[in-house]
PDB file of C-alpha atoms in Angstrom:
ATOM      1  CA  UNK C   1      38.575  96.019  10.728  1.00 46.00           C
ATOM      2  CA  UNK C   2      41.733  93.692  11.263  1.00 47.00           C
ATOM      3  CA  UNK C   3      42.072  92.362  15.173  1.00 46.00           C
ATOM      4  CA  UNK C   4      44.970  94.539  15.362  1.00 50.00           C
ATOM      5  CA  UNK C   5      43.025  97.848  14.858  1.00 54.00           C
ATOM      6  CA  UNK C   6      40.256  97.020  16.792  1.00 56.00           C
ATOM      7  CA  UNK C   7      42.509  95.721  19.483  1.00 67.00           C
ATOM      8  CA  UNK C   8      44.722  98.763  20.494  1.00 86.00           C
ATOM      9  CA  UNK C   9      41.480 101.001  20.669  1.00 88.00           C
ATOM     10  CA  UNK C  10      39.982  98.085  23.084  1.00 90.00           C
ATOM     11  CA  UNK C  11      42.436  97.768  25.238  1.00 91.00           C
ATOM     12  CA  UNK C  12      43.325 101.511  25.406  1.00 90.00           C
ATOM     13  CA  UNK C  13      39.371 101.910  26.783  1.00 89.00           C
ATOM     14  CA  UNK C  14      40.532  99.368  29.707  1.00 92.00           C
ATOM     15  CA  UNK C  15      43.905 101.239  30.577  1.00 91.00           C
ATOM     16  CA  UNK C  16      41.741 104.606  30.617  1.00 89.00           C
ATOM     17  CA  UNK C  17      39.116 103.370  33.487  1.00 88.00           C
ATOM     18  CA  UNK C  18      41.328 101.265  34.984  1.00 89.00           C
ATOM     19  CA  UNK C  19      42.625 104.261  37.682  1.00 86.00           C
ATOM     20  CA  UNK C  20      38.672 104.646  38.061  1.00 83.00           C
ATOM     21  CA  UNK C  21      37.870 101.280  38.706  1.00 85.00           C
ATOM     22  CA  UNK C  22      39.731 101.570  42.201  1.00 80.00           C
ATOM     23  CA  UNK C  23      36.941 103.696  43.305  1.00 75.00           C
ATOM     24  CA  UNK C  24      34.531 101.857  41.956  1.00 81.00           C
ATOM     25  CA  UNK C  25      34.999  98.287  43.459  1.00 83.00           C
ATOM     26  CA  UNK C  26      33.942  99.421  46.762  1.00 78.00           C
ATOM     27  CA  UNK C  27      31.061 101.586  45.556  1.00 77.00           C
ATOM     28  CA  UNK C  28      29.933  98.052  43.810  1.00 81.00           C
ATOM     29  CA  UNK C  29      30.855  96.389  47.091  1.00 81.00           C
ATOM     30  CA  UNK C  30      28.478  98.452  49.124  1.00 77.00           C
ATOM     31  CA  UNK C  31      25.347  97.851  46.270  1.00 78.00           C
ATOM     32  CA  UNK C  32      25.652  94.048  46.980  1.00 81.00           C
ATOM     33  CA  UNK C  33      25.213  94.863  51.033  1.00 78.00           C
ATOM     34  CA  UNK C  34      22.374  97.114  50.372  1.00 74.00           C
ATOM     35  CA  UNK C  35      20.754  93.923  47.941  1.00 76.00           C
ATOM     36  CA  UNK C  36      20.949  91.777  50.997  1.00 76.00           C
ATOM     37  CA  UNK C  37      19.908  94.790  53.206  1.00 71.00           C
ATOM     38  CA  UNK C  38      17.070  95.349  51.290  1.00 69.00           C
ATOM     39  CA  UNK C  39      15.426  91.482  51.818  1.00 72.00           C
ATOM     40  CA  UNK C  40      17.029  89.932  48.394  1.00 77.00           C
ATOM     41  CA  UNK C  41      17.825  86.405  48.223  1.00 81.00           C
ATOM     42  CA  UNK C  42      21.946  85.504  47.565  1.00 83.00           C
ATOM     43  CA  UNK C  43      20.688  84.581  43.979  1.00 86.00           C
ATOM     44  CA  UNK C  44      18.131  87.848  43.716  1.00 84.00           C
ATOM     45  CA  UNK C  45      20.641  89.917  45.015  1.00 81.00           C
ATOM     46  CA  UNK C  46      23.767  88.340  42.690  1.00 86.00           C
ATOM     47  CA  UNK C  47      21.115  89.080  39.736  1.00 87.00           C
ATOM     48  CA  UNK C  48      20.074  92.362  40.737  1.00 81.00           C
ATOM     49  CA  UNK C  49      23.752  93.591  39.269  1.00 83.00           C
ATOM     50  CA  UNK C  50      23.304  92.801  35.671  1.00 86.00           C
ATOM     51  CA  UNK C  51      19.875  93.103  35.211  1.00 84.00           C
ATOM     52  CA  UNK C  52      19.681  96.685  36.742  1.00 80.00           C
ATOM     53  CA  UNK C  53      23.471  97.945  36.215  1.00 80.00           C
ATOM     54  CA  UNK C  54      22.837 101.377  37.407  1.00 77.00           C
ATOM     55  CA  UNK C  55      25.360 102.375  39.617  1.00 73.00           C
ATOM     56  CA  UNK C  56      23.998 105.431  42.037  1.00 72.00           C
ATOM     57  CA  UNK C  57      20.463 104.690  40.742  1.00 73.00           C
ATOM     58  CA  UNK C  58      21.083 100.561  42.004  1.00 74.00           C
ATOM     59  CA  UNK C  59      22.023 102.025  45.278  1.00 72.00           C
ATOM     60  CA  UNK C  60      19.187 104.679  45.506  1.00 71.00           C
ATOM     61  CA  UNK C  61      16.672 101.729  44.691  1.00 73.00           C
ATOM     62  CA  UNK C  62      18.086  99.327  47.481  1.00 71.00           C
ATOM     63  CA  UNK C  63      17.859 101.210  49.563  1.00 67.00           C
ATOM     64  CA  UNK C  64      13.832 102.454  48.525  1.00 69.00           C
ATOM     65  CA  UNK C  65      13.093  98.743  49.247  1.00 71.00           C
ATOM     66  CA  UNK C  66      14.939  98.132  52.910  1.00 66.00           C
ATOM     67  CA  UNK C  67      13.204 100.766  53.431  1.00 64.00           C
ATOM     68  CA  UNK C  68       9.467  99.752  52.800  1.00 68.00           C
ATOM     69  CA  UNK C  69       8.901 102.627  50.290  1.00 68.00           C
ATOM     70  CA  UNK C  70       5.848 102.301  47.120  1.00 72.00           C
ATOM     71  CA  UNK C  71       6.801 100.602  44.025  1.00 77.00           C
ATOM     72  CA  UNK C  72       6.293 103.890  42.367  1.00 75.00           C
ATOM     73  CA  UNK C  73       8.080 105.931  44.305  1.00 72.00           C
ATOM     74  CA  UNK C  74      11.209 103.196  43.795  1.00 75.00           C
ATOM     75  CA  UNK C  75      10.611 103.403  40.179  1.00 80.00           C
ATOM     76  CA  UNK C  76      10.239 107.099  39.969  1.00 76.00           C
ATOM     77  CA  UNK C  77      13.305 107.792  41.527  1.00 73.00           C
ATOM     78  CA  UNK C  78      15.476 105.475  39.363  1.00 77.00           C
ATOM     79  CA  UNK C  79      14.160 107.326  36.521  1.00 79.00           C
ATOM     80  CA  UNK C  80      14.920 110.749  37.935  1.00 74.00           C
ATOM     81  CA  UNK C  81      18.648 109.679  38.462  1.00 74.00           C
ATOM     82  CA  UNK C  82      19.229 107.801  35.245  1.00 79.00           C
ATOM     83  CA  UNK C  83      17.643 110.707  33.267  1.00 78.00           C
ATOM     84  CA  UNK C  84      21.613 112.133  33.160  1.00 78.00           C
ATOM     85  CA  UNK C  85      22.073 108.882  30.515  1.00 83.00           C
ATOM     86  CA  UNK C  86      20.093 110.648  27.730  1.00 83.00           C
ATOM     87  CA  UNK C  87      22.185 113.321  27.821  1.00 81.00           C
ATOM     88  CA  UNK C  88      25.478 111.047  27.685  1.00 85.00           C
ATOM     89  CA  UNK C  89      23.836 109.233  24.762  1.00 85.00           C
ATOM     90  CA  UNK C  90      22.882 112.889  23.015  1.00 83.00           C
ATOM     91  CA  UNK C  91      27.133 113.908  23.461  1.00 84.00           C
ATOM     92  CA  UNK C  92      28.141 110.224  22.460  1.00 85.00           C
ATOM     93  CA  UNK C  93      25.963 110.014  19.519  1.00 84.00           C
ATOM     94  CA  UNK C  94      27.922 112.471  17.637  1.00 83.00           C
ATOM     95  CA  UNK C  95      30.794 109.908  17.796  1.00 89.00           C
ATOM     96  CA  UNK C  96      29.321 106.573  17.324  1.00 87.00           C
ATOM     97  CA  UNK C  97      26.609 107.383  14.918  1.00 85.00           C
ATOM     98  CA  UNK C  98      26.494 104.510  11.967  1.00 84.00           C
ATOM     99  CA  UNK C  99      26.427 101.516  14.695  1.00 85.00           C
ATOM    100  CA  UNK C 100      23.993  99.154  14.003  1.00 86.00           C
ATOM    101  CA  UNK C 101      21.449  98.182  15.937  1.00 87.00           C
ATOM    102  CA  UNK C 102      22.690  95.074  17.996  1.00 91.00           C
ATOM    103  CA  UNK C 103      26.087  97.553  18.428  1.00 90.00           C
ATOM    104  CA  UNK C 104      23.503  99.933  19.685  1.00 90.00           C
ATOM    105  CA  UNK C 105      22.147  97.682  22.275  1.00 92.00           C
ATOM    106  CA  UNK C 106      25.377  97.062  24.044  1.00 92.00           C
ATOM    107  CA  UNK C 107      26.624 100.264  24.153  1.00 91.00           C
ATOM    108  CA  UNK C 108      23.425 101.333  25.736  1.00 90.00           C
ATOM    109  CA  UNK C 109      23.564  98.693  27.918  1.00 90.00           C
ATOM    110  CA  UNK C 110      27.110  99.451  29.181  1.00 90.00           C
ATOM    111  CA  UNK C 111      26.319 103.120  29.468  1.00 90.00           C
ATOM    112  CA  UNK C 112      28.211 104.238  32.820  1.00 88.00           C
ATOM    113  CA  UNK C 113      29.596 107.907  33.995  1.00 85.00           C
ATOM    114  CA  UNK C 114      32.650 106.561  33.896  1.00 85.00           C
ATOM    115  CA  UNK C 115      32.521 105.078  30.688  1.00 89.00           C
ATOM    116  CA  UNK C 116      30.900 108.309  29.151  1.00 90.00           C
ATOM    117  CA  UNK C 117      33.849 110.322  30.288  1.00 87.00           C
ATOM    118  CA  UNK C 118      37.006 108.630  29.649  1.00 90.00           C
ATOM    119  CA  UNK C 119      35.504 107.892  25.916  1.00 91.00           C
ATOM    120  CA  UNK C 120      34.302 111.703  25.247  1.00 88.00           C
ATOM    121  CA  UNK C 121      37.553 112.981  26.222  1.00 87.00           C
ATOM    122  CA  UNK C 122      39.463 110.436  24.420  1.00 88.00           C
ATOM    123  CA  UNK C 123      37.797 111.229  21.377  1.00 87.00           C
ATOM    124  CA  UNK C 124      38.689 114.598  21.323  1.00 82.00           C
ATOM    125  CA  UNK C 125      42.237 113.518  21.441  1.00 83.00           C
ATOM    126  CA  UNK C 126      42.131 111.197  19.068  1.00 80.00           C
ATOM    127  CA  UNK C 127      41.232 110.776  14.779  1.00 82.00           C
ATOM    128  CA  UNK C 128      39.794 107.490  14.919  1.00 86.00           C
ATOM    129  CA  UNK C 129      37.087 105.710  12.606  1.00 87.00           C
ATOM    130  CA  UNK C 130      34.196 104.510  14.025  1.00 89.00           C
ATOM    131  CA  UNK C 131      35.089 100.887  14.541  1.00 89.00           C
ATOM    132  CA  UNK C 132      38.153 102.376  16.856  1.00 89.00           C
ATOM    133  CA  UNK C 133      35.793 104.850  18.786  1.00 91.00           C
ATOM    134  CA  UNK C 134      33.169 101.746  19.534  1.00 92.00           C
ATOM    135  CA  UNK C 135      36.185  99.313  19.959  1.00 93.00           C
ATOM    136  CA  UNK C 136      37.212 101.726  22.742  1.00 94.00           C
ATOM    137  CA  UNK C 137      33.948 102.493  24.587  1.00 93.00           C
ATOM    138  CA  UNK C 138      33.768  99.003  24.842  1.00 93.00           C
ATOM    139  CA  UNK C 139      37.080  97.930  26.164  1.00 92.00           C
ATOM    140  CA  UNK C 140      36.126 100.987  28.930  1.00 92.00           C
ATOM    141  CA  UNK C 141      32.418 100.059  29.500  1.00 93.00           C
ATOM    142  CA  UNK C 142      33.118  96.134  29.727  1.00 93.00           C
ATOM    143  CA  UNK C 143      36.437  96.942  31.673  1.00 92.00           C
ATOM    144  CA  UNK C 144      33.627  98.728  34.630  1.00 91.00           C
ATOM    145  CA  UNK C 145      31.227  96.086  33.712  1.00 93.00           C
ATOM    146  CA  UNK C 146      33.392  93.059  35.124  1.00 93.00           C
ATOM    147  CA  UNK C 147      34.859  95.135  38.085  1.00 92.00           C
ATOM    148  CA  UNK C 148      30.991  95.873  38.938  1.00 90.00           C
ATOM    149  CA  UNK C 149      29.780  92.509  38.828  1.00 92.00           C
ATOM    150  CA  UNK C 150      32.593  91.194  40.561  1.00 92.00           C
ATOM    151  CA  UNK C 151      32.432  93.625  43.773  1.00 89.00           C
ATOM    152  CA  UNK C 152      28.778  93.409  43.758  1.00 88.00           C
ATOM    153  CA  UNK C 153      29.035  89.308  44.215  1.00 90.00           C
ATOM    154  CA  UNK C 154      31.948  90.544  46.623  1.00 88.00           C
ATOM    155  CA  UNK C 155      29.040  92.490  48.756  1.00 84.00           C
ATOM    156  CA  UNK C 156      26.314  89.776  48.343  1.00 85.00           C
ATOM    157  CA  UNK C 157      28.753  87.521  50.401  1.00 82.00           C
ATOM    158  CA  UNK C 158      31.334  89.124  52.403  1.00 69.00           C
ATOM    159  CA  UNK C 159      30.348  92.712  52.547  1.00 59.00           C
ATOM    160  CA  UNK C 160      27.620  92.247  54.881  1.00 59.00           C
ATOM    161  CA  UNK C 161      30.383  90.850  57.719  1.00 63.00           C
ATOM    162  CA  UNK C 162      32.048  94.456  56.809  1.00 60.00           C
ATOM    163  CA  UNK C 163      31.665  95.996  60.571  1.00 63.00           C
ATOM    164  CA  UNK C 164      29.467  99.197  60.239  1.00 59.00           C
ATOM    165  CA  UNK C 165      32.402 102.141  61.422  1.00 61.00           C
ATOM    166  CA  UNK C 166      34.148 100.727  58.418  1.00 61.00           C
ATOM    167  CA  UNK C 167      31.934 103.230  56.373  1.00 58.00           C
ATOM    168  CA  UNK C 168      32.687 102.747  52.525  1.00 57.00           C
ATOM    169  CA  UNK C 169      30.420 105.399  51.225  1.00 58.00           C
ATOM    170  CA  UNK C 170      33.604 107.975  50.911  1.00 58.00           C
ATOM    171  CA  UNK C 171      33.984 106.036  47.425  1.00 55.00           C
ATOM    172  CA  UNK C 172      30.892 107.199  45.506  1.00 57.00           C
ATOM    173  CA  UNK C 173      32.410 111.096  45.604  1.00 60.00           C
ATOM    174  CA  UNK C 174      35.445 109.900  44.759  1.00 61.00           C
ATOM    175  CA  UNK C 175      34.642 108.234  41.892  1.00 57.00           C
ATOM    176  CA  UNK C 176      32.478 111.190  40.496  1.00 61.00           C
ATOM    177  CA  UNK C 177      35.591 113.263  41.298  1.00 66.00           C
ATOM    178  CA  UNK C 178      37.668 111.304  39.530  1.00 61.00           C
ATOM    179  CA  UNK C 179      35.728 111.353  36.347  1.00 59.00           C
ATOM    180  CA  UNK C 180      35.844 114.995  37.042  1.00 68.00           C
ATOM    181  CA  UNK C 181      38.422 116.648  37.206  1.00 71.00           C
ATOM    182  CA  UNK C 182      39.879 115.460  33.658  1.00 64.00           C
ATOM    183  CA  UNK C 183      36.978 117.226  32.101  1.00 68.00           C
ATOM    184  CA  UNK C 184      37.981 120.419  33.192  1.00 76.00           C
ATOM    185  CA  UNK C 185      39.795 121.990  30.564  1.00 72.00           C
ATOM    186  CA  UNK C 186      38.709 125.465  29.924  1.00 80.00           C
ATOM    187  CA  UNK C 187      36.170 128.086  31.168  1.00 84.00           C
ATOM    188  CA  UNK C 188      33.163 126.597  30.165  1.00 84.00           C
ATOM    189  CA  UNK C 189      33.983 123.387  31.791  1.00 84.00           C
ATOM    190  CA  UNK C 190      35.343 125.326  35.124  1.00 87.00           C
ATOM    191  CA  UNK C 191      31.771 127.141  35.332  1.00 90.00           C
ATOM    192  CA  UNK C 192      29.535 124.590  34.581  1.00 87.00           C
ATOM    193  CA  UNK C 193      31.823 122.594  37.550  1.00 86.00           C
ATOM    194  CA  UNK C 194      31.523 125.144  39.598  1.00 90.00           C
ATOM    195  CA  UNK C 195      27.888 126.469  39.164  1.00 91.00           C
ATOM    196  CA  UNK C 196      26.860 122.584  39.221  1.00 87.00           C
ATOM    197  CA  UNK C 197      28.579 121.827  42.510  1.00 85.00           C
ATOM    198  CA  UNK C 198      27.165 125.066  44.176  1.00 91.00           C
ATOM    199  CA  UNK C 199      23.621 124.402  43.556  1.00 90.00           C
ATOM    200  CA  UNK C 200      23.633 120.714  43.604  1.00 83.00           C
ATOM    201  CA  UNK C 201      24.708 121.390  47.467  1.00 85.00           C
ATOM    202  CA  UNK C 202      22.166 123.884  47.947  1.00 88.00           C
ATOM    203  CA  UNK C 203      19.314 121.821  46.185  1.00 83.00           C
ATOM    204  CA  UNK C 204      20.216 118.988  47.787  1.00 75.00           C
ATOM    205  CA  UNK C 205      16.771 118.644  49.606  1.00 78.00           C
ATOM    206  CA  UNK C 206      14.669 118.443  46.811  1.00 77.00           C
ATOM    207  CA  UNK C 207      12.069 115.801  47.022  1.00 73.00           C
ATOM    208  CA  UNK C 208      13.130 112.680  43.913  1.00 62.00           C
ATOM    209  CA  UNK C 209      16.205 113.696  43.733  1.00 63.00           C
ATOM    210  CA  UNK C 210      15.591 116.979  41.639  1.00 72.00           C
ATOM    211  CA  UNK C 211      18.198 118.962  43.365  1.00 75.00           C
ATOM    212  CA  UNK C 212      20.447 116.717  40.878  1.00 71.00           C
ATOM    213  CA  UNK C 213      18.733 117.493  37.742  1.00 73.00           C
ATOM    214  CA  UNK C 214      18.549 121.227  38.679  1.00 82.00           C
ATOM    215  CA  UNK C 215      22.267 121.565  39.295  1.00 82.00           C
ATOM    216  CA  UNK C 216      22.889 119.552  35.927  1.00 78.00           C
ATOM    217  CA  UNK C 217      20.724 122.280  33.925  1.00 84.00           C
ATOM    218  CA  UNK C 218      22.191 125.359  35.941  1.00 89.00           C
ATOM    219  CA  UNK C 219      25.745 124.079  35.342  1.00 85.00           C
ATOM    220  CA  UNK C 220      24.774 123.261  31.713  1.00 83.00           C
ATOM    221  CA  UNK C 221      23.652 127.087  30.908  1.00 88.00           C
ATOM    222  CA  UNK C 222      26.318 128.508  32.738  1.00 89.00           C
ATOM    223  CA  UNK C 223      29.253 126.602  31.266  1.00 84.00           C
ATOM    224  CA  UNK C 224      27.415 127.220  27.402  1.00 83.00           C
ATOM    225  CA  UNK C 225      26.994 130.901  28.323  1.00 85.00           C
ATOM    226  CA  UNK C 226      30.894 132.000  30.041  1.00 83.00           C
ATOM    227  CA  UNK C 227      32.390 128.913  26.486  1.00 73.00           C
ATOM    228  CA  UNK C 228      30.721 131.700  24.152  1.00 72.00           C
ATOM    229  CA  UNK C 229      32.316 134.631  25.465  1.00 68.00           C
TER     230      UNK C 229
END
């Protein structure tokens, strides 16, 4: 693959998530306050980012610990929310299936909703080889990546001085939003959207978190079921 190939894919990932990445600097700002919220040290809470890199699930978990709760509980709900990645990596395998195993790693690694989306609906625009598709995801994933880490260490040291009726928790919707709303393209996608939303607000009170997971199967067979008719 010549540098010029794998170049244009790579930096085409980072112009994608770039209009995303406004939403998600102060989403990554308010995970550093909850680290320091939560009892971390400056350095615990600085490594927190990279080691856990989990987005809603980092926040969820900070927020387990300020609050006192058990060490299973904490883990148990990380799991429940990150359980949406193994269906990302089901839909993305079908496009970068031939990586090898260190290529594996990283993209696994970098797995984000926002990364997920602006790749899957890139490659349905697109004819690219495999070395373009993976040259993309990365310029996308690492383009979230380095905004992440950079609002997070943003939070860890000036977000906590952030006065409280300053609320910054409007950008986690937006951000899902945003990854959205490009997705919606037909009538599968506008049911599963719709049937998703309705009973993710209705099952909101689930204990763990499963109101999530029960919207994302309802949505799932409903937007299958009204795409085969």
């Amino acid at each position: 693959m010549s540098p010029s190939r794998s170049s244009r894919p790579f930096v085409g990932g980072i112009v994608d998530v770039a209009p995303i990445l406004l939403g998600v600097f102060p989403f990554g700002v308010i995970a550093g306050v909850a680290a320091v919220d939560a009892g971390l040290s400056t350095a615990q809470a600085i490594a927190a980012s990279p080691m856990i890199f989990a987005g809603a699930s980092q926040l969820a978990t900070m927020d387990l610990l300020s609050s006192g709760s058990a060490a299973a509980v904490v883990i148990a709900t990380a799991l429940v929310i990150n359980s949406r990645f193994a269906m990302y990596s089901a839909a993305l395998s079908r496009h970068l299936t031939g990586l090898g195993g260190p290529q594996r790693v990283v993209a696994a690694y970098l797995l984000t909703d926002q990364a997920f989306a602006v790749s899957v609906i890139r490659y349905g625009r697109e004819s690219w080889d495999l070395a373009s598709r993976f040259a993309f995801y990365l310029g996308a994933a690492m383009g979230l990546w380095f905004t992440w880490m950079v609002a997070t260490v943003a939070g860890v040291f000036v977000g906590a001085g952030v006065p409280p009726e300053w609320s910054l928790d409007f950008a986690v919707p937006l951000v899902f939003l945003a990854l959205l709303f490009p997705a919606i393209r037909d009538r599968g996608t506008r049911t599963a959207a719709i049937v998703a939303g309705s009973v993710a607000a209705v099952a909101g009170g689930l204990p763990l978190n499963l109101g999530l997971l029960v919207a994302v199967a309802c949505g799932l067979i409903a937007g299958v079921a009204a795409g085969r008719r």
